[in-house]
PDB file of C-alpha atoms in Angstrom:
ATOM      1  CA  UNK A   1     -11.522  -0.368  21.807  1.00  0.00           C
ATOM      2  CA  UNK A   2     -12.214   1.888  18.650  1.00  0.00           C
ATOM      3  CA  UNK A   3     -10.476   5.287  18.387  1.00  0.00           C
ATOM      4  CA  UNK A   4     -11.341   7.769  16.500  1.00  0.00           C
ATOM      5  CA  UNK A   5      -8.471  10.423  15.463  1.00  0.00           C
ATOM      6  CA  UNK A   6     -10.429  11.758  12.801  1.00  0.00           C
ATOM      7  CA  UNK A   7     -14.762  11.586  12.616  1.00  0.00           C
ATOM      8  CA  UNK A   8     -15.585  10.191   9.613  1.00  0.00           C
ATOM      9  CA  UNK A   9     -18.806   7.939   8.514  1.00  0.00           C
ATOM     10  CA  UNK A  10     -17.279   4.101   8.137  1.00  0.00           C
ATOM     11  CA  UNK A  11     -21.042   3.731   6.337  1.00  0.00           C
ATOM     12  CA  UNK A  12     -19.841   5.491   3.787  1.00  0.00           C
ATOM     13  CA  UNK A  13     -17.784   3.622   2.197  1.00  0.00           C
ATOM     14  CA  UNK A  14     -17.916   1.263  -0.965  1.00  0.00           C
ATOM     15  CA  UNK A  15     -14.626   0.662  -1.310  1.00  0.00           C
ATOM     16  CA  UNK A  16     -12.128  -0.676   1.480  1.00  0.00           C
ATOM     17  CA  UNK A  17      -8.737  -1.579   0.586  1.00  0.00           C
ATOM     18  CA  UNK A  18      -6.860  -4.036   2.876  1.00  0.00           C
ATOM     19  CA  UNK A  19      -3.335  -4.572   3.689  1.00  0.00           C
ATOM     20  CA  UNK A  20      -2.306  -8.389   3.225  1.00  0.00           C
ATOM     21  CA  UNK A  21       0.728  -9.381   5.748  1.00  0.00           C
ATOM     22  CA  UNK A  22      -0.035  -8.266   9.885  1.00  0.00           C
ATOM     23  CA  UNK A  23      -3.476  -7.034   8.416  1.00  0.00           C
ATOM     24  CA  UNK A  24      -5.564 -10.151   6.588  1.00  0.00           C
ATOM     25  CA  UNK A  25      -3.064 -13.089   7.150  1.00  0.00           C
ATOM     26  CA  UNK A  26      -0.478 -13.637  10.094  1.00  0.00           C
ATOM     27  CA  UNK A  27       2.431 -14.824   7.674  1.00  0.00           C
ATOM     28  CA  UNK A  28       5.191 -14.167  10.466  1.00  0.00           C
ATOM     29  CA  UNK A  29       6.765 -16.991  10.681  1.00  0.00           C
ATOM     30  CA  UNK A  30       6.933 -18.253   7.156  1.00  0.00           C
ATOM     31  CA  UNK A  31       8.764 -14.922   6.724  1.00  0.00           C
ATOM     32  CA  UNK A  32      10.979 -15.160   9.374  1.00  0.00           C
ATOM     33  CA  UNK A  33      12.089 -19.182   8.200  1.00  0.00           C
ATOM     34  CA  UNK A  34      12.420 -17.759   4.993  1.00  0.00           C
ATOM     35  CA  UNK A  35      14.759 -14.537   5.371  1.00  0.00           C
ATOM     36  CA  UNK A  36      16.837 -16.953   8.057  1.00  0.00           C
ATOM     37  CA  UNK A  37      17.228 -19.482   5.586  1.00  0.00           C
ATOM     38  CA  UNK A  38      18.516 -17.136   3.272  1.00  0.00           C
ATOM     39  CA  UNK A  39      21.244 -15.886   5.388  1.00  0.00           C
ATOM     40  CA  UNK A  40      21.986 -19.386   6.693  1.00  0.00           C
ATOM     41  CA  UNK A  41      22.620 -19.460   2.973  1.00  0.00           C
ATOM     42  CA  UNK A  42      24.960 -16.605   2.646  1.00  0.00           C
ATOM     43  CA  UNK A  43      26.631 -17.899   5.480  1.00  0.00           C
ATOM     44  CA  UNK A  44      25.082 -14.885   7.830  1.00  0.00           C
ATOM     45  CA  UNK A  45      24.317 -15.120  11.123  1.00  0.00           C
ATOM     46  CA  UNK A  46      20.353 -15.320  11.673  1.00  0.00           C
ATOM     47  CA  UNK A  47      18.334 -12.830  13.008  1.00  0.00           C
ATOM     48  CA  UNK A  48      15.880 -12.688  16.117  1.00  0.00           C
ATOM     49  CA  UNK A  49      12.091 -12.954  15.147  1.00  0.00           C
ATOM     50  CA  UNK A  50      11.223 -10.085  16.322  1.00  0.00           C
ATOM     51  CA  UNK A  51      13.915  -8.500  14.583  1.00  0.00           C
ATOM     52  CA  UNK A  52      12.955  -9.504  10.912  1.00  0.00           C
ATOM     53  CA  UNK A  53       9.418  -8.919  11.858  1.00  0.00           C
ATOM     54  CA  UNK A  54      10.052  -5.456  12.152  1.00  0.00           C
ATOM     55  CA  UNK A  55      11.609  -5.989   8.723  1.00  0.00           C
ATOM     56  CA  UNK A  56       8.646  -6.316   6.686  1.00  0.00           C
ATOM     57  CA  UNK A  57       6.536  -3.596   5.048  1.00  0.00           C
ATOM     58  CA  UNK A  58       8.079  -2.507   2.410  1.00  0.00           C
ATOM     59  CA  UNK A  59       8.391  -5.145   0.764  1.00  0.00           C
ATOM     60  CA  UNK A  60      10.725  -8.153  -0.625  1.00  0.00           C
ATOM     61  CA  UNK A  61      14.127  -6.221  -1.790  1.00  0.00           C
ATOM     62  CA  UNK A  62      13.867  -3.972   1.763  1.00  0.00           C
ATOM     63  CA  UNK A  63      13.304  -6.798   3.695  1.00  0.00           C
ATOM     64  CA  UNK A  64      16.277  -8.568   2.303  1.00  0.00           C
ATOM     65  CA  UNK A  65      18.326  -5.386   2.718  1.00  0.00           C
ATOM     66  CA  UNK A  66      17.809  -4.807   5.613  1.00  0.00           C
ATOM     67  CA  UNK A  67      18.591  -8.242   7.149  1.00  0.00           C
ATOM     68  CA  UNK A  68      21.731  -8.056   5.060  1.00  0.00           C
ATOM     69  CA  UNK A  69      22.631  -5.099   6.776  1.00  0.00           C
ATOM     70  CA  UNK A  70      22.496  -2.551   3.474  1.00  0.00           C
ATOM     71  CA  UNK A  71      25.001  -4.212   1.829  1.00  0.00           C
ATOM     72  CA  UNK A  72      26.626  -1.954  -1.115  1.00  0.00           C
ATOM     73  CA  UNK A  73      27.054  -5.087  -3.274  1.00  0.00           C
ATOM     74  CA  UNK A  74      23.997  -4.929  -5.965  1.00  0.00           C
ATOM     75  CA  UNK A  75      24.756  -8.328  -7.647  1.00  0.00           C
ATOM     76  CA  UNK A  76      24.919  -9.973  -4.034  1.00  0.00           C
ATOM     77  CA  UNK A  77      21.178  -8.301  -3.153  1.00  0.00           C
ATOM     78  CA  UNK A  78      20.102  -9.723  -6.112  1.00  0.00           C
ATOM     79  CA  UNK A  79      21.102 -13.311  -5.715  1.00  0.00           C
ATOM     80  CA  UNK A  80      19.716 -12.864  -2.168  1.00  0.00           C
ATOM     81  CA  UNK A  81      16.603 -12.281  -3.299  1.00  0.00           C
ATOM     82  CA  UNK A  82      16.322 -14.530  -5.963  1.00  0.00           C
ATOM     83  CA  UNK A  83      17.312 -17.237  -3.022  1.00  0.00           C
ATOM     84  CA  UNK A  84      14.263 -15.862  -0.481  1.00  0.00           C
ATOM     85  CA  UNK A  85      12.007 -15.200  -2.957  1.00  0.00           C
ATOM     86  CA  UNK A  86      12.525 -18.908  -4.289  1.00  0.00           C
ATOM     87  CA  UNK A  87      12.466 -20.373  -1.046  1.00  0.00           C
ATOM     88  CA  UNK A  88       9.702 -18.430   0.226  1.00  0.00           C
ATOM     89  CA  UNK A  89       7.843 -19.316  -2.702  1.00  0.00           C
ATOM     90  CA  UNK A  90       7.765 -23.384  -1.332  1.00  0.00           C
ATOM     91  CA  UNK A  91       7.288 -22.449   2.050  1.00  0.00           C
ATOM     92  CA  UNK A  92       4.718 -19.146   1.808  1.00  0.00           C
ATOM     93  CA  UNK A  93       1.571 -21.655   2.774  1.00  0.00           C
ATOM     94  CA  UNK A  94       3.376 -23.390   5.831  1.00  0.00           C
ATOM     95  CA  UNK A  95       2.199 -21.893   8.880  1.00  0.00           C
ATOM     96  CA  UNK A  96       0.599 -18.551   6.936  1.00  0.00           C
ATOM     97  CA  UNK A  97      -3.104 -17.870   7.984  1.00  0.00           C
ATOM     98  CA  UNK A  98      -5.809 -15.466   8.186  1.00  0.00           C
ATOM     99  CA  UNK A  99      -5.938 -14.023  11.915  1.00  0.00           C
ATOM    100  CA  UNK A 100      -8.862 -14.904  14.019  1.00  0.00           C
ATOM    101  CA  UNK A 101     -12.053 -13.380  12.556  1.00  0.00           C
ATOM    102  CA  UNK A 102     -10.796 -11.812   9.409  1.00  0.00           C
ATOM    103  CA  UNK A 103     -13.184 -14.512   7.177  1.00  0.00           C
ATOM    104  CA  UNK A 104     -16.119 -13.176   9.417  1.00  0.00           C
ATOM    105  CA  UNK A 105     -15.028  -9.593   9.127  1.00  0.00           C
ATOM    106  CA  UNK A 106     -15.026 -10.146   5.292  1.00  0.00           C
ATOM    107  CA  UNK A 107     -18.095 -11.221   5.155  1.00  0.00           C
ATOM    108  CA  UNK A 108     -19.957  -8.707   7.207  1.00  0.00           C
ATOM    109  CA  UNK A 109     -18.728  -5.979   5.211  1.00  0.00           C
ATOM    110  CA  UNK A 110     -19.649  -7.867   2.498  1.00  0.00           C
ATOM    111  CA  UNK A 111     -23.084  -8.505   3.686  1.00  0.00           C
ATOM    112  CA  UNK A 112     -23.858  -5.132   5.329  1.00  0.00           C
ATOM    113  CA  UNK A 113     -23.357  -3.346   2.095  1.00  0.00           C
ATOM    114  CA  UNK A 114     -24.597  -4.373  -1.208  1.00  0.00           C
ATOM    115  CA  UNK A 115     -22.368  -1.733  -3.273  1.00  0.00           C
ATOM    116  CA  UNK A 116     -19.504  -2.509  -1.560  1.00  0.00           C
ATOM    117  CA  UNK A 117     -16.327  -3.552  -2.804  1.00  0.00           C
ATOM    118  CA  UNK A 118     -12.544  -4.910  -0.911  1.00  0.00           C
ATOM    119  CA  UNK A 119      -9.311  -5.236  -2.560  1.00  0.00           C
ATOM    120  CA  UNK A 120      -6.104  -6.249  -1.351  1.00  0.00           C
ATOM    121  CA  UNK A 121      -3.189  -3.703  -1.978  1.00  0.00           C
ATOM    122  CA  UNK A 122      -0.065  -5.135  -0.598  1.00  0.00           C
ATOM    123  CA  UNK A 123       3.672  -4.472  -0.682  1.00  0.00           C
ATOM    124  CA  UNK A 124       4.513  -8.310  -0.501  1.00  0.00           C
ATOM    125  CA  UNK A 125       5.013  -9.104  -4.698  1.00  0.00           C
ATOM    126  CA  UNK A 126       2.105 -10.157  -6.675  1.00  0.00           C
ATOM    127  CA  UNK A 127       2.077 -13.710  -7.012  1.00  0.00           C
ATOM    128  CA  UNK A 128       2.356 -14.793  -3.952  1.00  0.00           C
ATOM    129  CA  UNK A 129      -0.213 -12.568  -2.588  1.00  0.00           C
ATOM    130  CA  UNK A 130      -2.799 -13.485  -4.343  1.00  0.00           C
ATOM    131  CA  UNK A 131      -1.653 -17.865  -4.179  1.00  0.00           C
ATOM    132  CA  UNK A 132      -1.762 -17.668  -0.499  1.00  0.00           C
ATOM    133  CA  UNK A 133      -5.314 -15.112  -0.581  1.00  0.00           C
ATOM    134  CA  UNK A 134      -6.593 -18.453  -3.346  1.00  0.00           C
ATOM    135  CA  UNK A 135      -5.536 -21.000  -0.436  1.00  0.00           C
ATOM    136  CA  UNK A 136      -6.765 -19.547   2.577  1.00  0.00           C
ATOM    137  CA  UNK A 137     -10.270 -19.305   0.872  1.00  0.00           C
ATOM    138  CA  UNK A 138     -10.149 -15.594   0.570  1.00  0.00           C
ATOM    139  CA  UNK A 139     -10.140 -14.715  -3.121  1.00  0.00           C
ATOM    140  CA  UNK A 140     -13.740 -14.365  -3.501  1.00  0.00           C
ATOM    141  CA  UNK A 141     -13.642 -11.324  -1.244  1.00  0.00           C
ATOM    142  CA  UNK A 142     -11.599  -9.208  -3.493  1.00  0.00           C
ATOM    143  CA  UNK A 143     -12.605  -7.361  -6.900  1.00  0.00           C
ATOM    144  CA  UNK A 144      -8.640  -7.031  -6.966  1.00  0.00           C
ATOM    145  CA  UNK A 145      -5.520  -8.256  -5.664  1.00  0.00           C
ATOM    146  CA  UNK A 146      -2.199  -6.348  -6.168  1.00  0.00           C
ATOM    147  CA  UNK A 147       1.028  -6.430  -4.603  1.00  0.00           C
ATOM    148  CA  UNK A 148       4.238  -4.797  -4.316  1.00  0.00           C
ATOM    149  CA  UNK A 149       5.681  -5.370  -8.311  1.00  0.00           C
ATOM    150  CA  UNK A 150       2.442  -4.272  -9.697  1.00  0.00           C
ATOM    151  CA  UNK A 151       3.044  -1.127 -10.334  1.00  0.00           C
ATOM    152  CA  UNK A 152       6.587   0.637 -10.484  1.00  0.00           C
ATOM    153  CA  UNK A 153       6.496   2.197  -7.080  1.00  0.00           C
ATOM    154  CA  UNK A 154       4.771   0.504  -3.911  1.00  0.00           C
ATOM    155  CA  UNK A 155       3.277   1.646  -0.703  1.00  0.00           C
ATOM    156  CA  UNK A 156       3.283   4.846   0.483  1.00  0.00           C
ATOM    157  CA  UNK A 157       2.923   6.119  -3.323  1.00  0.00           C
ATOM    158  CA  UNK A 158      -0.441   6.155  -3.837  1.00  0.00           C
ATOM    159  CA  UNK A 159      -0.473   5.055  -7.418  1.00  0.00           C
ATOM    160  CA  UNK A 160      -2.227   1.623  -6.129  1.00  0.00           C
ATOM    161  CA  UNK A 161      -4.901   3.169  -4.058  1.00  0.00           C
ATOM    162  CA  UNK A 162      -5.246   5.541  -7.221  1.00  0.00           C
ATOM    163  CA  UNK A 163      -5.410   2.545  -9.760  1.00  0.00           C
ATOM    164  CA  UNK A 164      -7.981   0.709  -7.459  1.00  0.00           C
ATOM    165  CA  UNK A 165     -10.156   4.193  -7.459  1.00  0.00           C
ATOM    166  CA  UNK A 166     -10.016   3.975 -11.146  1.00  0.00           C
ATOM    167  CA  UNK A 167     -10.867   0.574 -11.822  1.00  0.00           C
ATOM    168  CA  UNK A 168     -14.100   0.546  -9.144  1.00  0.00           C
ATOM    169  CA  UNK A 169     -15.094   3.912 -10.079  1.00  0.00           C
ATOM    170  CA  UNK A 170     -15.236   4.964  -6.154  1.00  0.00           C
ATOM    171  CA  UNK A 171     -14.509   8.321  -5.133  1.00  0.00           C
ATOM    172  CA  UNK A 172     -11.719   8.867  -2.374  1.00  0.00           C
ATOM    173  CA  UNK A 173     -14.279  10.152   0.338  1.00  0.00           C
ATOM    174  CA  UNK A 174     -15.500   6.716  -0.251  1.00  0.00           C
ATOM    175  CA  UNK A 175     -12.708   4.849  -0.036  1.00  0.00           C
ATOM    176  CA  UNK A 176     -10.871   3.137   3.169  1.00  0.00           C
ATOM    177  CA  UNK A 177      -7.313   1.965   3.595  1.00  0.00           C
ATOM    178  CA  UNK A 178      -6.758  -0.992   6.483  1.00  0.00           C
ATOM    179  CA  UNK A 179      -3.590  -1.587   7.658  1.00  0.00           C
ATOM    180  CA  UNK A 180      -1.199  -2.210  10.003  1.00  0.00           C
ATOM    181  CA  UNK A 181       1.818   0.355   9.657  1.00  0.00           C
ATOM    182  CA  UNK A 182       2.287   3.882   9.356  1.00  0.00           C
ATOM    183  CA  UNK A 183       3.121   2.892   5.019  1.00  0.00           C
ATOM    184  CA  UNK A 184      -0.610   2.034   4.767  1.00  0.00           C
ATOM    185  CA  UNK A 185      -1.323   5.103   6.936  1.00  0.00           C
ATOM    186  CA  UNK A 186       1.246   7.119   4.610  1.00  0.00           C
ATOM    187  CA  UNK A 187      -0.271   5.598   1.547  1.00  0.00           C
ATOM    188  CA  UNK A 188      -3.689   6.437   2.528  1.00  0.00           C
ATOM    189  CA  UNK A 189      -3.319   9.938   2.927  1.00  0.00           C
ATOM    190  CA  UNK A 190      -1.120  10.433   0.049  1.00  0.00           C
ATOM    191  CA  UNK A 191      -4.505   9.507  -1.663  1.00  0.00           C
ATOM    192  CA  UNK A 192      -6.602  11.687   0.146  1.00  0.00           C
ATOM    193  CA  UNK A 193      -8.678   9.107   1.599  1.00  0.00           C
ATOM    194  CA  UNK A 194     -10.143   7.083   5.027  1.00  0.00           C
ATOM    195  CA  UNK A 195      -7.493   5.423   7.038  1.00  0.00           C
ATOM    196  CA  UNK A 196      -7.927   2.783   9.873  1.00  0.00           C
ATOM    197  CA  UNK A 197      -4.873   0.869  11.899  1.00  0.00           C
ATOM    198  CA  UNK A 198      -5.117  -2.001  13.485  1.00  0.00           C
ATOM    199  CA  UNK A 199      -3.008  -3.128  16.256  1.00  0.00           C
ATOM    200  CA  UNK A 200      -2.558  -6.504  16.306  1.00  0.00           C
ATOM    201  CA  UNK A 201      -0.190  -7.211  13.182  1.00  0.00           C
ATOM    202  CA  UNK A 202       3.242  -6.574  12.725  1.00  0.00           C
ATOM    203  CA  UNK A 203       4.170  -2.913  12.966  1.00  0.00           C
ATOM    204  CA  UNK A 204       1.994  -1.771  15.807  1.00  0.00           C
ATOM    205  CA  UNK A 205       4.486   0.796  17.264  1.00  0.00           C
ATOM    206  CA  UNK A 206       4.983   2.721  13.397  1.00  0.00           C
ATOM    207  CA  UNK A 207       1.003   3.959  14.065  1.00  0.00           C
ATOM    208  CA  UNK A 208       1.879   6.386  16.587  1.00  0.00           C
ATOM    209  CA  UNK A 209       4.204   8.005  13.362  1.00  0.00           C
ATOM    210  CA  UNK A 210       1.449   8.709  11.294  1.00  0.00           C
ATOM    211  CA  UNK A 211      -1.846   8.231  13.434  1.00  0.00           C
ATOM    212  CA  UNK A 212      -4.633   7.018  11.013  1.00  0.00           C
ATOM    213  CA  UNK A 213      -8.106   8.001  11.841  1.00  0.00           C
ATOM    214  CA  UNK A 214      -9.390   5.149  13.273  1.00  0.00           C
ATOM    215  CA  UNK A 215      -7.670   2.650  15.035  1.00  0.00           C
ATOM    216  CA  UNK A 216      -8.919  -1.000  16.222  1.00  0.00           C
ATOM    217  CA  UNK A 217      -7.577  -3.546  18.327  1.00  0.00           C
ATOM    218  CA  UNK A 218      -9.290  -6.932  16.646  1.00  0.00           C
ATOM    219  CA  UNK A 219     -11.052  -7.962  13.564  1.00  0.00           C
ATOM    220  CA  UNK A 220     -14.157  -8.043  15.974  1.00  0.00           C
ATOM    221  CA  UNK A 221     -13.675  -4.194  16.423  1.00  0.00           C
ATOM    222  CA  UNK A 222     -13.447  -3.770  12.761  1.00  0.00           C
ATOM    223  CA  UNK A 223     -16.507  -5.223  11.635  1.00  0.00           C
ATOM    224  CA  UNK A 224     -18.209  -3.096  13.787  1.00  0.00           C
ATOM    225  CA  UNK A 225     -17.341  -0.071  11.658  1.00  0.00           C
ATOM    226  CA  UNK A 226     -19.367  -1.810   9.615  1.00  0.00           C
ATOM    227  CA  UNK A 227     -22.868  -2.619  11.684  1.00  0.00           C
TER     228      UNK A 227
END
């Protein structure tokens, strides 16, 4: 069911900026095989699901270092995440996919508003973002991909949202964040504009941190934001 924390006219916007990982694509478990076969690696016990779920958000060096424990060891982090990232890399497409309704979602925003424009802003780094957005048929959606090593700070600085504002020429009171975790909530208001949380994705539980001003339970619930 929709909640509104904050009124606000979802018609108004021509710009909505979405989250990638627990928000467009359900890329749990790829993640999850990927940070466990890095510790297997490292000779590190592996972690619960659930546990390295909870992990992700902030993207690729944080989720290493925290299922390394916060090591103090810089050169070990380093080949640890040169290892994920490589192995990730061959494995990012194997059970990755959009959630249930997000191509229909796309495409009602994109038909119920001509001047309308999506981009993905996520924390996860660039390139893979935007291969698995190309294979899951999503790419045409998006003016603009970027990820976490885009610019030099990530999610909750809102140099990204502020980039994106630049490049479409929208104005923040135009302008929509969608995401999943208090960061996207964080990094929305940090640019002074819309928020919206969704429930279903990874980090659930972080929204009652920073309450965004909508929130929805399903795809389904937030296309109709955009009837």
């Amino acid at each position: 069911m929709l909640r509104f924390n904050r009124q606000f006219d979802p018609g108004s916007m021509k710009l909505v900026i979405f989250d990638l990982d627990g928000t467009l694509i359900d890329s749990r478990l790829d993640l999850i095989h990927s940070v466990n076969a890095m510790l297997r690696n490292f000779q590190r016990p592996e972690l619960p699901g659930e546990v390295v779920a909870s992990y992700v958000g902030d993207g690729a060096p944080m989720l290493v270092r925290r299922a390394l424990g916060d090591p103090d060891d810089e050169k070990f982090l380093k080949e640890a995440l040169d290892f994920f990232l490589a192995y990730y890399r061959e494995h990012k497409l194997d059970y990755t996919k959009a959630y249930p309704g997000i191509p229909e979602l796309l495409e009602q925003i994109r038909s119920n508003g001509s001047h309308r424009k999506m981009a993905v802003l996520s924390n996860k780094p660039v390139n893979p973002s935007r291969a698995i957005i190309e294979a899951l048929g999503l790419a045409g959606f998006f003016v603009q991909v970027y990820g976490g090593n885009s610019f030099e700070t990530k999610k909750p600085d809102p140099l990204g949202v502020n980039t994106l504002l630049k490049e479409t020429a929208t104005l923040p009171e135009n302008t929509m964040i969608v995401g999943d975790s208090s960061i996207d909530v964080l990094t929305g208001r940090n640019a002074g504009i819309a928020t919206c949380g969704v429930t279903y994705g990874f980090a659930p539980h972080t929204l009652c941190e920073a309450p965004p001003d909508v929130v929805v339970e399903t795809p389904r619930e937030l296309a109709e934001l955009f009837v």
